[in-house]
């Protein structure tokens, strides 16, 4: 399944980025939302934003879940491939 890097827009005032990332990670834990799984979540309190690496069937499916089900504004989403760094 493809992986997508999702960057949020600035979160609504009063919405804590850490709590937002933790809550989204719990909702996107394996099996909770069909075919969508969070691999990694990040938060930045200084910018009031979150970012995720998510596996899903398509960009549209991932975007729908993040915006509609988790109510997180999305600034950008792109398909991403992990590149190993050699020692």
PDB file of N, CA, C and O in Angstrom:
ATOM      1  N   UNK A   1       0.848  -1.175   0.000  1.00  0.00           N
ATOM      2  CA  UNK A   1       0.000   0.000   0.000  1.00  0.00           C
ATOM      3  C   UNK A   1       0.896   1.242   0.000  1.00  0.00           C
ATOM      4  O   UNK A   1       1.903   1.271   0.691  1.00  0.00           O
ATOM      5  N   UNK A   2       0.524   2.268  -0.743  1.00  0.00           N
ATOM      6  CA  UNK A   2       1.345   3.488  -0.795  1.00  0.00           C
ATOM      7  C   UNK A   2       1.359   4.236   0.543  1.00  0.00           C
ATOM      8  O   UNK A   2       0.438   4.131   1.332  1.00  0.00           O
ATOM      9  N   UNK A   3       2.424   5.004   0.742  1.00  0.00           N
ATOM     10  CA  UNK A   3       2.555   5.861   1.923  1.00  0.00           C
ATOM     11  C   UNK A   3       2.392   7.313   1.490  1.00  0.00           C
ATOM     12  O   UNK A   3       2.802   7.693   0.397  1.00  0.00           O
ATOM     13  N   UNK A   4       1.813   8.111   2.374  1.00  0.00           N
ATOM     14  CA  UNK A   4       1.582   9.529   2.096  1.00  0.00           C
ATOM     15  C   UNK A   4       2.096  10.367   3.257  1.00  0.00           C
ATOM     16  O   UNK A   4       1.887  10.026   4.416  1.00  0.00           O
ATOM     17  N   UNK A   5       2.762  11.456   2.927  1.00  0.00           N
ATOM     18  CA  UNK A   5       3.205  12.423   3.906  1.00  0.00           C
ATOM     19  C   UNK A   5       2.151  13.526   3.943  1.00  0.00           C
ATOM     20  O   UNK A   5       1.899  14.178   2.923  1.00  0.00           O
ATOM     21  N   UNK A   6       1.520  13.695   5.093  1.00  0.00           N
ATOM     22  CA  UNK A   6       0.425  14.656   5.242  1.00  0.00           C
ATOM     23  C   UNK A   6       0.865  15.744   6.211  1.00  0.00           C
ATOM     24  O   UNK A   6       1.232  15.452   7.351  1.00  0.00           O
ATOM     25  N   UNK A   7       0.840  16.995   5.768  1.00  0.00           N
ATOM     26  CA  UNK A   7       1.164  18.149   6.609  1.00  0.00           C
ATOM     27  C   UNK A   7      -0.106  18.933   6.872  1.00  0.00           C
ATOM     28  O   UNK A   7      -0.831  19.263   5.930  1.00  0.00           O
ATOM     29  N   UNK A   8      -0.352  19.230   8.128  1.00  0.00           N
ATOM     30  CA  UNK A   8      -1.557  19.992   8.438  1.00  0.00           C
ATOM     31  C   UNK A   8      -1.341  21.472   8.152  1.00  0.00           C
ATOM     32  O   UNK A   8      -0.209  21.959   8.109  1.00  0.00           O
ATOM     33  N   UNK A   9      -2.452  22.141   7.985  1.00  0.00           N
ATOM     34  CA  UNK A   9      -2.439  23.599   8.004  1.00  0.00           C
ATOM     35  C   UNK A   9      -2.354  23.978   9.489  1.00  0.00           C
ATOM     36  O   UNK A   9      -2.345  23.103  10.358  1.00  0.00           O
ATOM     37  N   UNK A  10      -2.294  25.255   9.799  1.00  0.00           N
ATOM     38  CA  UNK A  10      -2.266  25.691  11.193  1.00  0.00           C
ATOM     39  C   UNK A  10      -3.572  25.249  11.855  1.00  0.00           C
ATOM     40  O   UNK A  10      -4.657  25.464  11.309  1.00  0.00           O
ATOM     41  N   UNK A  11      -3.446  24.597  13.003  1.00  0.00           N
ATOM     42  CA  UNK A  11      -4.621  24.088  13.702  1.00  0.00           C
ATOM     43  C   UNK A  11      -5.440  25.231  14.290  1.00  0.00           C
ATOM     44  O   UNK A  11      -4.918  26.325  14.540  1.00  0.00           O
ATOM     45  N   UNK A  12      -6.708  24.962  14.529  1.00  0.00           N
ATOM     46  CA  UNK A  12      -7.597  25.954  15.138  1.00  0.00           C
ATOM     47  C   UNK A  12      -7.050  26.401  16.486  1.00  0.00           C
ATOM     48  O   UNK A  12      -6.413  25.617  17.195  1.00  0.00           O
ATOM     49  N   UNK A  13      -7.297  27.621  16.823  1.00  0.00           N
ATOM     50  CA  UNK A  13      -6.859  28.169  18.096  1.00  0.00           C
ATOM     51  C   UNK A  13      -7.382  27.296  19.234  1.00  0.00           C
ATOM     52  O   UNK A  13      -8.536  26.887  19.233  1.00  0.00           O
ATOM     53  N   UNK A  14      -6.525  26.987  20.170  1.00  0.00           N
ATOM     54  CA  UNK A  14      -6.923  26.168  21.301  1.00  0.00           C
ATOM     55  C   UNK A  14      -6.751  24.678  21.091  1.00  0.00           C
ATOM     56  O   UNK A  14      -6.913  23.892  22.022  1.00  0.00           O
ATOM     57  N   UNK A  15      -6.431  24.253  19.874  1.00  0.00           N
ATOM     58  CA  UNK A  15      -6.224  22.831  19.592  1.00  0.00           C
ATOM     59  C   UNK A  15      -4.744  22.517  19.784  1.00  0.00           C
ATOM     60  O   UNK A  15      -3.895  23.053  19.093  1.00  0.00           O
ATOM     61  N   UNK A  16      -4.427  21.678  20.762  1.00  0.00           N
ATOM     62  CA  UNK A  16      -3.051  21.337  21.104  1.00  0.00           C
ATOM     63  C   UNK A  16      -2.469  20.371  20.073  1.00  0.00           C
ATOM     64  O   UNK A  16      -3.041  19.300  19.845  1.00  0.00           O
ATOM     65  N   UNK A  17      -1.350  20.717  19.425  1.00  0.00           N
ATOM     66  CA  UNK A  17      -0.764  19.851  18.405  1.00  0.00           C
ATOM     67  C   UNK A  17      -0.384  18.462  18.918  1.00  0.00           C
ATOM     68  O   UNK A  17      -0.607  17.464  18.238  1.00  0.00           O
ATOM     69  N   UNK A  18       0.164  18.389  20.120  1.00  0.00           N
ATOM     70  CA  UNK A  18       0.556  17.079  20.666  1.00  0.00           C
ATOM     71  C   UNK A  18      -0.676  16.200  20.877  1.00  0.00           C
ATOM     72  O   UNK A  18      -0.699  15.031  20.498  1.00  0.00           O
ATOM     73  N   UNK A  19      -1.705  16.756  21.488  1.00  0.00           N
ATOM     74  CA  UNK A  19      -2.939  16.001  21.722  1.00  0.00           C
ATOM     75  C   UNK A  19      -3.587  15.603  20.391  1.00  0.00           C
ATOM     76  O   UNK A  19      -4.118  14.501  20.257  1.00  0.00           O
ATOM     77  N   UNK A  20      -3.506  16.490  19.414  1.00  0.00           N
ATOM     78  CA  UNK A  20      -4.054  16.219  18.089  1.00  0.00           C
ATOM     79  C   UNK A  20      -3.322  15.039  17.441  1.00  0.00           C
ATOM     80  O   UNK A  20      -3.947  14.114  16.915  1.00  0.00           O
ATOM     81  N   UNK A  21      -1.998  15.049  17.485  1.00  0.00           N
ATOM     82  CA  UNK A  21      -1.206  13.966  16.895  1.00  0.00           C
ATOM     83  C   UNK A  21      -1.457  12.653  17.627  1.00  0.00           C
ATOM     84  O   UNK A  21      -1.626  11.604  16.996  1.00  0.00           O
ATOM     85  N   UNK A  22      -1.500  12.686  18.950  1.00  0.00           N
ATOM     86  CA  UNK A  22      -1.750  11.475  19.725  1.00  0.00           C
ATOM     87  C   UNK A  22      -3.139  10.912  19.458  1.00  0.00           C
ATOM     88  O   UNK A  22      -3.313   9.711  19.295  1.00  0.00           O
ATOM     89  N   UNK A  23      -4.128  11.788  19.411  1.00  0.00           N
ATOM     90  CA  UNK A  23      -5.501  11.349  19.134  1.00  0.00           C
ATOM     91  C   UNK A  23      -5.641  10.751  17.747  1.00  0.00           C
ATOM     92  O   UNK A  23      -6.288   9.712  17.566  1.00  0.00           O
ATOM     93  N   UNK A  24      -5.017  11.383  16.770  1.00  0.00           N
ATOM     94  CA  UNK A  24      -5.072  10.874  15.399  1.00  0.00           C
ATOM     95  C   UNK A  24      -4.373   9.531  15.309  1.00  0.00           C
ATOM     96  O   UNK A  24      -4.864   8.606  14.643  1.00  0.00           O
ATOM     97  N   UNK A  25      -3.240   9.389  15.997  1.00  0.00           N
ATOM     98  CA  UNK A  25      -2.506   8.117  15.976  1.00  0.00           C
ATOM     99  C   UNK A  25      -3.366   6.991  16.539  1.00  0.00           C
ATOM    100  O   UNK A  25      -3.388   5.885  15.993  1.00  0.00           O
ATOM    101  N   UNK A  26      -4.087   7.270  17.613  1.00  0.00           N
ATOM    102  CA  UNK A  26      -4.970   6.260  18.194  1.00  0.00           C
ATOM    103  C   UNK A  26      -6.094   5.898  17.230  1.00  0.00           C
ATOM    104  O   UNK A  26      -6.439   4.729  17.080  1.00  0.00           O
ATOM    105  N   UNK A  27      -6.673   6.896  16.583  1.00  0.00           N
ATOM    106  CA  UNK A  27      -7.759   6.632  15.628  1.00  0.00           C
ATOM    107  C   UNK A  27      -7.264   5.878  14.397  1.00  0.00           C
ATOM    108  O   UNK A  27      -8.004   5.103  13.795  1.00  0.00           O
ATOM    109  N   UNK A  28      -6.012   6.134  14.021  1.00  0.00           N
ATOM    110  CA  UNK A  28      -5.468   5.507  12.824  1.00  0.00           C
ATOM    111  C   UNK A  28      -4.635   4.264  13.138  1.00  0.00           C
ATOM    112  O   UNK A  28      -3.906   3.776  12.285  1.00  0.00           O
ATOM    113  N   UNK A  29      -4.771   3.763  14.360  1.00  0.00           N
ATOM    114  CA  UNK A  29      -4.080   2.527  14.711  1.00  0.00           C
ATOM    115  C   UNK A  29      -4.612   1.401  13.837  1.00  0.00           C
ATOM    116  O   UNK A  29      -5.756   1.439  13.366  1.00  0.00           O
ATOM    117  N   UNK A  30      -3.790   0.431  13.610  1.00  0.00           N
ATOM    118  CA  UNK A  30      -4.125  -0.667  12.709  1.00  0.00           C
ATOM    119  C   UNK A  30      -5.530  -1.222  12.977  1.00  0.00           C
ATOM    120  O   UNK A  30      -5.844  -1.626  14.086  1.00  0.00           O
ATOM    121  N   UNK A  31      -6.348  -1.188  11.954  1.00  0.00           N
ATOM    122  CA  UNK A  31      -7.663  -1.793  12.013  1.00  0.00           C
ATOM    123  C   UNK A  31      -8.804  -0.895  12.440  1.00  0.00           C
ATOM    124  O   UNK A  31      -9.960  -1.257  12.281  1.00  0.00           O
ATOM    125  N   UNK A  32      -8.512   0.287  12.979  1.00  0.00           N
ATOM    126  CA  UNK A  32      -9.607   1.134  13.451  1.00  0.00           C
ATOM    127  C   UNK A  32     -10.350   1.821  12.308  1.00  0.00           C
ATOM    128  O   UNK A  32     -11.549   1.995  12.371  1.00  0.00           O
ATOM    129  N   UNK A  33      -9.626   2.247  11.289  1.00  0.00           N
ATOM    130  CA  UNK A  33     -10.245   2.812  10.086  1.00  0.00           C
ATOM    131  C   UNK A  33      -9.770   1.955   8.927  1.00  0.00           C
ATOM    132  O   UNK A  33      -8.568   1.834   8.693  1.00  0.00           O
ATOM    133  N   UNK A  34     -10.688   1.354   8.228  1.00  0.00           N
ATOM    134  CA  UNK A  34     -10.350   0.376   7.192  1.00  0.00           C
ATOM    135  C   UNK A  34      -9.367   0.933   6.160  1.00  0.00           C
ATOM    136  O   UNK A  34      -9.574   1.999   5.600  1.00  0.00           O
ATOM    137  N   UNK A  35      -8.294   0.189   5.945  1.00  0.00           N
ATOM    138  CA  UNK A  35      -7.286   0.458   4.923  1.00  0.00           C
ATOM    139  C   UNK A  35      -6.425   1.702   5.160  1.00  0.00           C
ATOM    140  O   UNK A  35      -5.683   2.111   4.282  1.00  0.00           O
ATOM    141  N   UNK A  36      -6.533   2.344   6.301  1.00  0.00           N
ATOM    142  CA  UNK A  36      -5.731   3.535   6.598  1.00  0.00           C
ATOM    143  C   UNK A  36      -4.966   3.271   7.899  1.00  0.00           C
ATOM    144  O   UNK A  36      -5.565   2.899   8.904  1.00  0.00           O
ATOM    145  N   UNK A  37      -3.644   3.486   7.876  1.00  0.00           N
ATOM    146  CA  UNK A  37      -2.841   3.258   9.078  1.00  0.00           C
ATOM    147  C   UNK A  37      -1.754   4.318   9.204  1.00  0.00           C
ATOM    148  O   UNK A  37      -1.010   4.558   8.261  1.00  0.00           O
ATOM    149  N   UNK A  38      -1.690   4.940  10.369  1.00  0.00           N
ATOM    150  CA  UNK A  38      -0.624   5.911  10.639  1.00  0.00           C
ATOM    151  C   UNK A  38       0.639   5.149  10.981  1.00  0.00           C
ATOM    152  O   UNK A  38       0.627   4.271  11.837  1.00  0.00           O
ATOM    153  N   UNK A  39       1.732   5.491  10.318  1.00  0.00           N
ATOM    154  CA  UNK A  39       3.020   4.884  10.602  1.00  0.00           C
ATOM    155  C   UNK A  39       3.815   5.751  11.582  1.00  0.00           C
ATOM    156  O   UNK A  39       4.501   5.243  12.433  1.00  0.00           O
ATOM    157  N   UNK A  40       3.725   7.063  11.426  1.00  0.00           N
ATOM    158  CA  UNK A  40       4.447   8.005  12.271  1.00  0.00           C
ATOM    159  C   UNK A  40       3.643   9.295  12.365  1.00  0.00           C
ATOM    160  O   UNK A  40       3.034   9.718  11.385  1.00  0.00           O
ATOM    161  N   UNK A  41       3.664   9.914  13.547  1.00  0.00           N
ATOM    162  CA  UNK A  41       2.999  11.201  13.744  1.00  0.00           C
ATOM    163  C   UNK A  41       3.999  12.164  14.386  1.00  0.00           C
ATOM    164  O   UNK A  41       4.803  11.765  15.216  1.00  0.00           O
ATOM    165  N   UNK A  42       3.925  13.417  13.977  1.00  0.00           N
ATOM    166  CA  UNK A  42       4.799  14.469  14.507  1.00  0.00           C
ATOM    167  C   UNK A  42       3.945  15.668  14.885  1.00  0.00           C
ATOM    168  O   UNK A  42       2.887  15.899  14.303  1.00  0.00           O
ATOM    169  N   UNK A  43       4.440  16.446  15.843  1.00  0.00           N
ATOM    170  CA  UNK A  43       3.746  17.684  16.182  1.00  0.00           C
ATOM    171  C   UNK A  43       4.773  18.799  16.364  1.00  0.00           C
ATOM    172  O   UNK A  43       5.924  18.554  16.696  1.00  0.00           O
ATOM    173  N   UNK A  44       4.329  20.026  16.121  1.00  0.00           N
ATOM    174  CA  UNK A  44       5.172  21.201  16.324  1.00  0.00           C
ATOM    175  C   UNK A  44       4.332  22.250  17.047  1.00  0.00           C
ATOM    176  O   UNK A  44       3.462  22.883  16.434  1.00  0.00           O
ATOM    177  N   UNK A  45       4.600  22.401  18.335  1.00  0.00           N
ATOM    178  CA  UNK A  45       3.859  23.364  19.136  1.00  0.00           C
ATOM    179  C   UNK A  45       4.102  24.803  18.713  1.00  0.00           C
ATOM    180  O   UNK A  45       3.194  25.619  18.716  1.00  0.00           O
ATOM    181  N   UNK A  46       5.334  25.104  18.310  1.00  0.00           N
ATOM    182  CA  UNK A  46       5.682  26.476  17.921  1.00  0.00           C
ATOM    183  C   UNK A  46       4.890  26.934  16.696  1.00  0.00           C
ATOM    184  O   UNK A  46       4.516  28.092  16.596  1.00  0.00           O
ATOM    185  N   UNK A  47       4.632  26.012  15.773  1.00  0.00           N
ATOM    186  CA  UNK A  47       3.883  26.364  14.555  1.00  0.00           C
ATOM    187  C   UNK A  47       2.424  25.940  14.624  1.00  0.00           C
ATOM    188  O   UNK A  47       1.652  26.215  13.706  1.00  0.00           O
ATOM    189  N   UNK A  48       2.042  25.234  15.704  1.00  0.00           N
ATOM    190  CA  UNK A  48       0.673  24.751  15.891  1.00  0.00           C
ATOM    191  C   UNK A  48       0.226  23.882  14.711  1.00  0.00           C
ATOM    192  O   UNK A  48      -0.841  24.089  14.139  1.00  0.00           O
ATOM    193  N   UNK A  49       1.098  22.898  14.365  1.00  0.00           N
ATOM    194  CA  UNK A  49       0.829  22.018  13.226  1.00  0.00           C
ATOM    195  C   UNK A  49       1.193  20.580  13.569  1.00  0.00           C
ATOM    196  O   UNK A  49       1.938  20.328  14.510  1.00  0.00           O
ATOM    197  N   UNK A  50       0.663  19.648  12.772  1.00  0.00           N
ATOM    198  CA  UNK A  50       0.993  18.233  12.896  1.00  0.00           C
ATOM    199  C   UNK A  50       1.327  17.685  11.507  1.00  0.00           C
ATOM    200  O   UNK A  50       0.968  18.286  10.494  1.00  0.00           O
ATOM    201  N   UNK A  51       2.027  16.553  11.497  1.00  0.00           N
ATOM    202  CA  UNK A  51       2.359  15.879  10.242  1.00  0.00           C
ATOM    203  C   UNK A  51       2.286  14.375  10.485  1.00  0.00           C
ATOM    204  O   UNK A  51       2.514  13.901  11.601  1.00  0.00           O
ATOM    205  N   UNK A  52       1.959  13.645   9.436  1.00  0.00           N
ATOM    206  CA  UNK A  52       1.783  12.203   9.540  1.00  0.00           C
ATOM    207  C   UNK A  52       2.397  11.501   8.345  1.00  0.00           C
ATOM    208  O   UNK A  52       2.386  12.025   7.229  1.00  0.00           O
ATOM    209  N   UNK A  53       2.870  10.281   8.573  1.00  0.00           N
ATOM    210  CA  UNK A  53       3.196   9.361   7.490  1.00  0.00           C
ATOM    211  C   UNK A  53       2.127   8.285   7.597  1.00  0.00           C
ATOM    212  O   UNK A  53       2.021   7.598   8.623  1.00  0.00           O
ATOM    213  N   UNK A  54       1.317   8.182   6.551  1.00  0.00           N
ATOM    214  CA  UNK A  54       0.134   7.309   6.578  1.00  0.00           C
ATOM    215  C   UNK A  54       0.145   6.378   5.387  1.00  0.00           C
ATOM    216  O   UNK A  54       0.423   6.800   4.263  1.00  0.00           O
ATOM    217  N   UNK A  55      -0.187   5.105   5.621  1.00  0.00           N
ATOM    218  CA  UNK A  55      -0.396   4.161   4.533  1.00  0.00           C
ATOM    219  C   UNK A  55      -1.882   4.120   4.225  1.00  0.00           C
ATOM    220  O   UNK A  55      -2.707   4.065   5.143  1.00  0.00           O
ATOM    221  N   UNK A  56      -2.199   4.172   2.935  1.00  0.00           N
ATOM    222  CA  UNK A  56      -3.595   4.119   2.535  1.00  0.00           C
ATOM    223  C   UNK A  56      -3.730   3.758   1.076  1.00  0.00           C
ATOM    224  O   UNK A  56      -2.736   3.764   0.335  1.00  0.00           O
ATOM    225  N   UNK A  57      -4.934   3.453   0.635  1.00  0.00           N
ATOM    226  CA  UNK A  57      -5.144   3.004  -0.736  1.00  0.00           C
ATOM    227  C   UNK A  57      -4.973   4.105  -1.789  1.00  0.00           C
ATOM    228  O   UNK A  57      -4.607   3.829  -2.921  1.00  0.00           O
ATOM    229  N   UNK A  58      -5.245   5.360  -1.394  1.00  0.00           N
ATOM    230  CA  UNK A  58      -5.123   6.467  -2.349  1.00  0.00           C
ATOM    231  C   UNK A  58      -4.996   7.789  -1.595  1.00  0.00           C
ATOM    232  O   UNK A  58      -5.350   7.885  -0.414  1.00  0.00           O
ATOM    233  N   UNK A  59      -4.517   8.791  -2.306  1.00  0.00           N
ATOM    234  CA  UNK A  59      -4.404  10.134  -1.726  1.00  0.00           C
ATOM    235  C   UNK A  59      -5.774  10.646  -1.297  1.00  0.00           C
ATOM    236  O   UNK A  59      -5.922  11.219  -0.224  1.00  0.00           O
ATOM    237  N   UNK A  60      -6.775  10.431  -2.147  1.00  0.00           N
ATOM    238  CA  UNK A  60      -8.129  10.900  -1.829  1.00  0.00           C
ATOM    239  C   UNK A  60      -8.684  10.238  -0.572  1.00  0.00           C
ATOM    240  O   UNK A  60      -9.326  10.900   0.247  1.00  0.00           O
ATOM    241  N   UNK A  61      -8.442   8.937  -0.412  1.00  0.00           N
ATOM    242  CA  UNK A  61      -8.934   8.226   0.768  1.00  0.00           C
ATOM    243  C   UNK A  61      -8.275   8.762   2.036  1.00  0.00           C
ATOM    244  O   UNK A  61      -8.947   8.981   3.049  1.00  0.00           O
ATOM    245  N   UNK A  62      -6.965   8.977   1.992  1.00  0.00           N
ATOM    246  CA  UNK A  62      -6.237   9.504   3.147  1.00  0.00           C
ATOM    247  C   UNK A  62      -6.713  10.926   3.457  1.00  0.00           C
ATOM    248  O   UNK A  62      -6.989  11.264   4.612  1.00  0.00           O
ATOM    249  N   UNK A  63      -6.839  11.747   2.444  1.00  0.00           N
ATOM    250  CA  UNK A  63      -7.293  13.128   2.625  1.00  0.00           C
ATOM    251  C   UNK A  63      -8.674  13.167   3.258  1.00  0.00           C
ATOM    252  O   UNK A  63      -8.926  13.936   4.191  1.00  0.00           O
ATOM    253  N   UNK A  64      -9.574  12.308   2.785  1.00  0.00           N
ATOM    254  CA  UNK A  64     -10.934  12.267   3.326  1.00  0.00           C
ATOM    255  C   UNK A  64     -10.916  11.926   4.821  1.00  0.00           C
ATOM    256  O   UNK A  64     -11.592  12.573   5.619  1.00  0.00           O
ATOM    257  N   UNK A  65     -10.146  10.917   5.198  1.00  0.00           N
ATOM    258  CA  UNK A  65     -10.091  10.501   6.600  1.00  0.00           C
ATOM    259  C   UNK A  65      -9.527  11.616   7.472  1.00  0.00           C
ATOM    260  O   UNK A  65     -10.083  11.929   8.529  1.00  0.00           O
ATOM    261  N   UNK A  66      -8.433  12.228   7.046  1.00  0.00           N
ATOM    262  CA  UNK A  66      -7.798  13.283   7.857  1.00  0.00           C
ATOM    263  C   UNK A  66      -8.720  14.496   8.007  1.00  0.00           C
ATOM    264  O   UNK A  66      -8.911  15.009   9.110  1.00  0.00           O
ATOM    265  N   UNK A  67      -9.302  14.954   6.913  1.00  0.00           N
ATOM    266  CA  UNK A  67     -10.135  16.161   6.978  1.00  0.00           C
ATOM    267  C   UNK A  67     -11.522  15.897   7.546  1.00  0.00           C
ATOM    268  O   UNK A  67     -11.988  16.662   8.382  1.00  0.00           O
ATOM    269  N   UNK A  68     -12.181  14.848   7.077  1.00  0.00           N
ATOM    270  CA  UNK A  68     -13.577  14.640   7.444  1.00  0.00           C
ATOM    271  C   UNK A  68     -13.754  13.890   8.757  1.00  0.00           C
ATOM    272  O   UNK A  68     -14.581  14.273   9.569  1.00  0.00           O
ATOM    273  N   UNK A  69     -12.985  12.829   8.973  1.00  0.00           N
ATOM    274  CA  UNK A  69     -13.183  12.027  10.175  1.00  0.00           C
ATOM    275  C   UNK A  69     -12.379  12.536  11.359  1.00  0.00           C
ATOM    276  O   UNK A  69     -12.827  12.443  12.498  1.00  0.00           O
ATOM    277  N   UNK A  70     -11.185  13.056  11.108  1.00  0.00           N
ATOM    278  CA  UNK A  70     -10.344  13.535  12.203  1.00  0.00           C
ATOM    279  C   UNK A  70     -10.405  15.052  12.374  1.00  0.00           C
ATOM    280  O   UNK A  70      -9.875  15.589  13.344  1.00  0.00           O
ATOM    281  N   UNK A  71     -11.012  15.744  11.429  1.00  0.00           N
ATOM    282  CA  UNK A  71     -11.184  17.205  11.485  1.00  0.00           C
ATOM    283  C   UNK A  71      -9.854  17.945  11.639  1.00  0.00           C
ATOM    284  O   UNK A  71      -9.702  18.842  12.458  1.00  0.00           O
ATOM    285  N   UNK A  72      -8.877  17.524  10.823  1.00  0.00           N
ATOM    286  CA  UNK A  72      -7.570  18.177  10.809  1.00  0.00           C
ATOM    287  C   UNK A  72      -7.409  18.856   9.451  1.00  0.00           C
ATOM    288  O   UNK A  72      -7.527  18.201   8.411  1.00  0.00           O
ATOM    289  N   UNK A  73      -7.157  20.167   9.427  1.00  0.00           N
ATOM    290  CA  UNK A  73      -6.986  20.854   8.145  1.00  0.00           C
ATOM    291  C   UNK A  73      -5.681  20.418   7.472  1.00  0.00           C
ATOM    292  O   UNK A  73      -4.647  20.312   8.135  1.00  0.00           O
ATOM    293  N   UNK A  74      -5.737  20.148   6.183  1.00  0.00           N
ATOM    294  CA  UNK A  74      -4.561  19.657   5.451  1.00  0.00           C
ATOM    295  C   UNK A  74      -3.994  20.760   4.564  1.00  0.00           C
ATOM    296  O   UNK A  74      -4.708  21.346   3.763  1.00  0.00           O
ATOM    297  N   UNK A  75      -2.689  21.030   4.738  1.00  0.00           N
ATOM    298  CA  UNK A  75      -1.996  21.999   3.884  1.00  0.00           C
ATOM    299  C   UNK A  75      -1.426  21.309   2.654  1.00  0.00           C
ATOM    300  O   UNK A  75      -1.435  21.872   1.562  1.00  0.00           O
ATOM    301  N   UNK A  76      -0.907  20.064   2.842  1.00  0.00           N
ATOM    302  CA  UNK A  76      -0.346  19.339   1.704  1.00  0.00           C
ATOM    303  C   UNK A  76      -0.360  17.842   1.976  1.00  0.00           C
ATOM    304  O   UNK A  76      -0.358  17.402   3.125  1.00  0.00           O
ATOM    305  N   UNK A  77      -0.395  17.103   0.886  1.00  0.00           N
ATOM    306  CA  UNK A  77      -0.323  15.647   0.955  1.00  0.00           C
ATOM    307  C   UNK A  77       0.415  15.180  -0.292  1.00  0.00           C
ATOM    308  O   UNK A  77       0.172  15.701  -1.388  1.00  0.00           O
ATOM    309  N   UNK A  78       1.339  14.238  -0.102  1.00  0.00           N
ATOM    310  CA  UNK A  78       2.051  13.716  -1.265  1.00  0.00           C
ATOM    311  C   UNK A  78       2.436  12.266  -1.009  1.00  0.00           C
ATOM    312  O   UNK A  78       2.656  11.860   0.143  1.00  0.00           O
ATOM    313  N   UNK A  79       2.476  11.501  -2.082  1.00  0.00           N
ATOM    314  CA  UNK A  79       2.923  10.125  -1.967  1.00  0.00           C
ATOM    315  C   UNK A  79       4.415  10.146  -1.672  1.00  0.00           C
ATOM    316  O   UNK A  79       5.167  10.949  -2.248  1.00  0.00           O
ATOM    317  N   UNK A  80       4.843   9.302  -0.753  1.00  0.00           N
ATOM    318  CA  UNK A  80       6.241   9.303  -0.332  1.00  0.00           C
ATOM    319  C   UNK A  80       6.795   7.887  -0.298  1.00  0.00           C
ATOM    320  O   UNK A  80       6.077   6.939  -0.016  1.00  0.00           O
ATOM    321  N   UNK A  81       8.070   7.792  -0.561  1.00  0.00           N
ATOM    322  CA  UNK A  81       8.773   6.515  -0.519  1.00  0.00           C
ATOM    323  C   UNK A  81       9.949   6.659   0.440  1.00  0.00           C
ATOM    324  O   UNK A  81      10.729   7.621   0.333  1.00  0.00           O
ATOM    325  N   UNK A  82      10.083   5.716   1.349  1.00  0.00           N
ATOM    326  CA  UNK A  82      11.199   5.772   2.292  1.00  0.00           C
ATOM    327  C   UNK A  82      12.501   5.429   1.579  1.00  0.00           C
ATOM    328  O   UNK A  82      12.563   4.499   0.781  1.00  0.00           O
ATOM    329  N   UNK A  83      13.530   6.190   1.872  1.00  0.00           N
ATOM    330  CA  UNK A  83      14.856   5.958   1.310  1.00  0.00           C
ATOM    331  C   UNK A  83      15.794   5.648   2.468  1.00  0.00           C
ATOM    332  O   UNK A  83      15.900   6.432   3.407  1.00  0.00           O
ATOM    333  N   UNK A  84      16.441   4.515   2.399  1.00  0.00           N
ATOM    334  CA  UNK A  84      17.365   4.116   3.464  1.00  0.00           C
ATOM    335  C   UNK A  84      18.665   4.899   3.337  1.00  0.00           C
ATOM    336  O   UNK A  84      19.156   5.164   2.252  1.00  0.00           O
ATOM    337  N   UNK A  85      19.198   5.255   4.491  1.00  0.00           N
ATOM    338  CA  UNK A  85      20.499   5.938   4.529  1.00  0.00           C
ATOM    339  C   UNK A  85      21.539   4.881   4.858  1.00  0.00           C
ATOM    340  O   UNK A  85      21.453   4.198   5.865  1.00  0.00           O
ATOM    341  N   UNK A  86      22.509   4.763   4.008  1.00  0.00           N
ATOM    342  CA  UNK A  86      23.558   3.772   4.224  1.00  0.00           C
ATOM    343  C   UNK A  86      24.559   4.261   5.256  1.00  0.00           C
ATOM    344  O   UNK A  86      24.868   5.448   5.311  1.00  0.00           O
ATOM    345  N   UNK A  87      25.092   3.333   6.085  1.00  0.00           N
ATOM    346  CA  UNK A  87      26.047   3.745   7.119  1.00  0.00           C
ATOM    347  C   UNK A  87      27.360   4.219   6.542  1.00  0.00           C
ATOM    348  O   UNK A  87      27.746   3.992   5.475  1.00  0.00           O
TER     349      UNK A  87
END
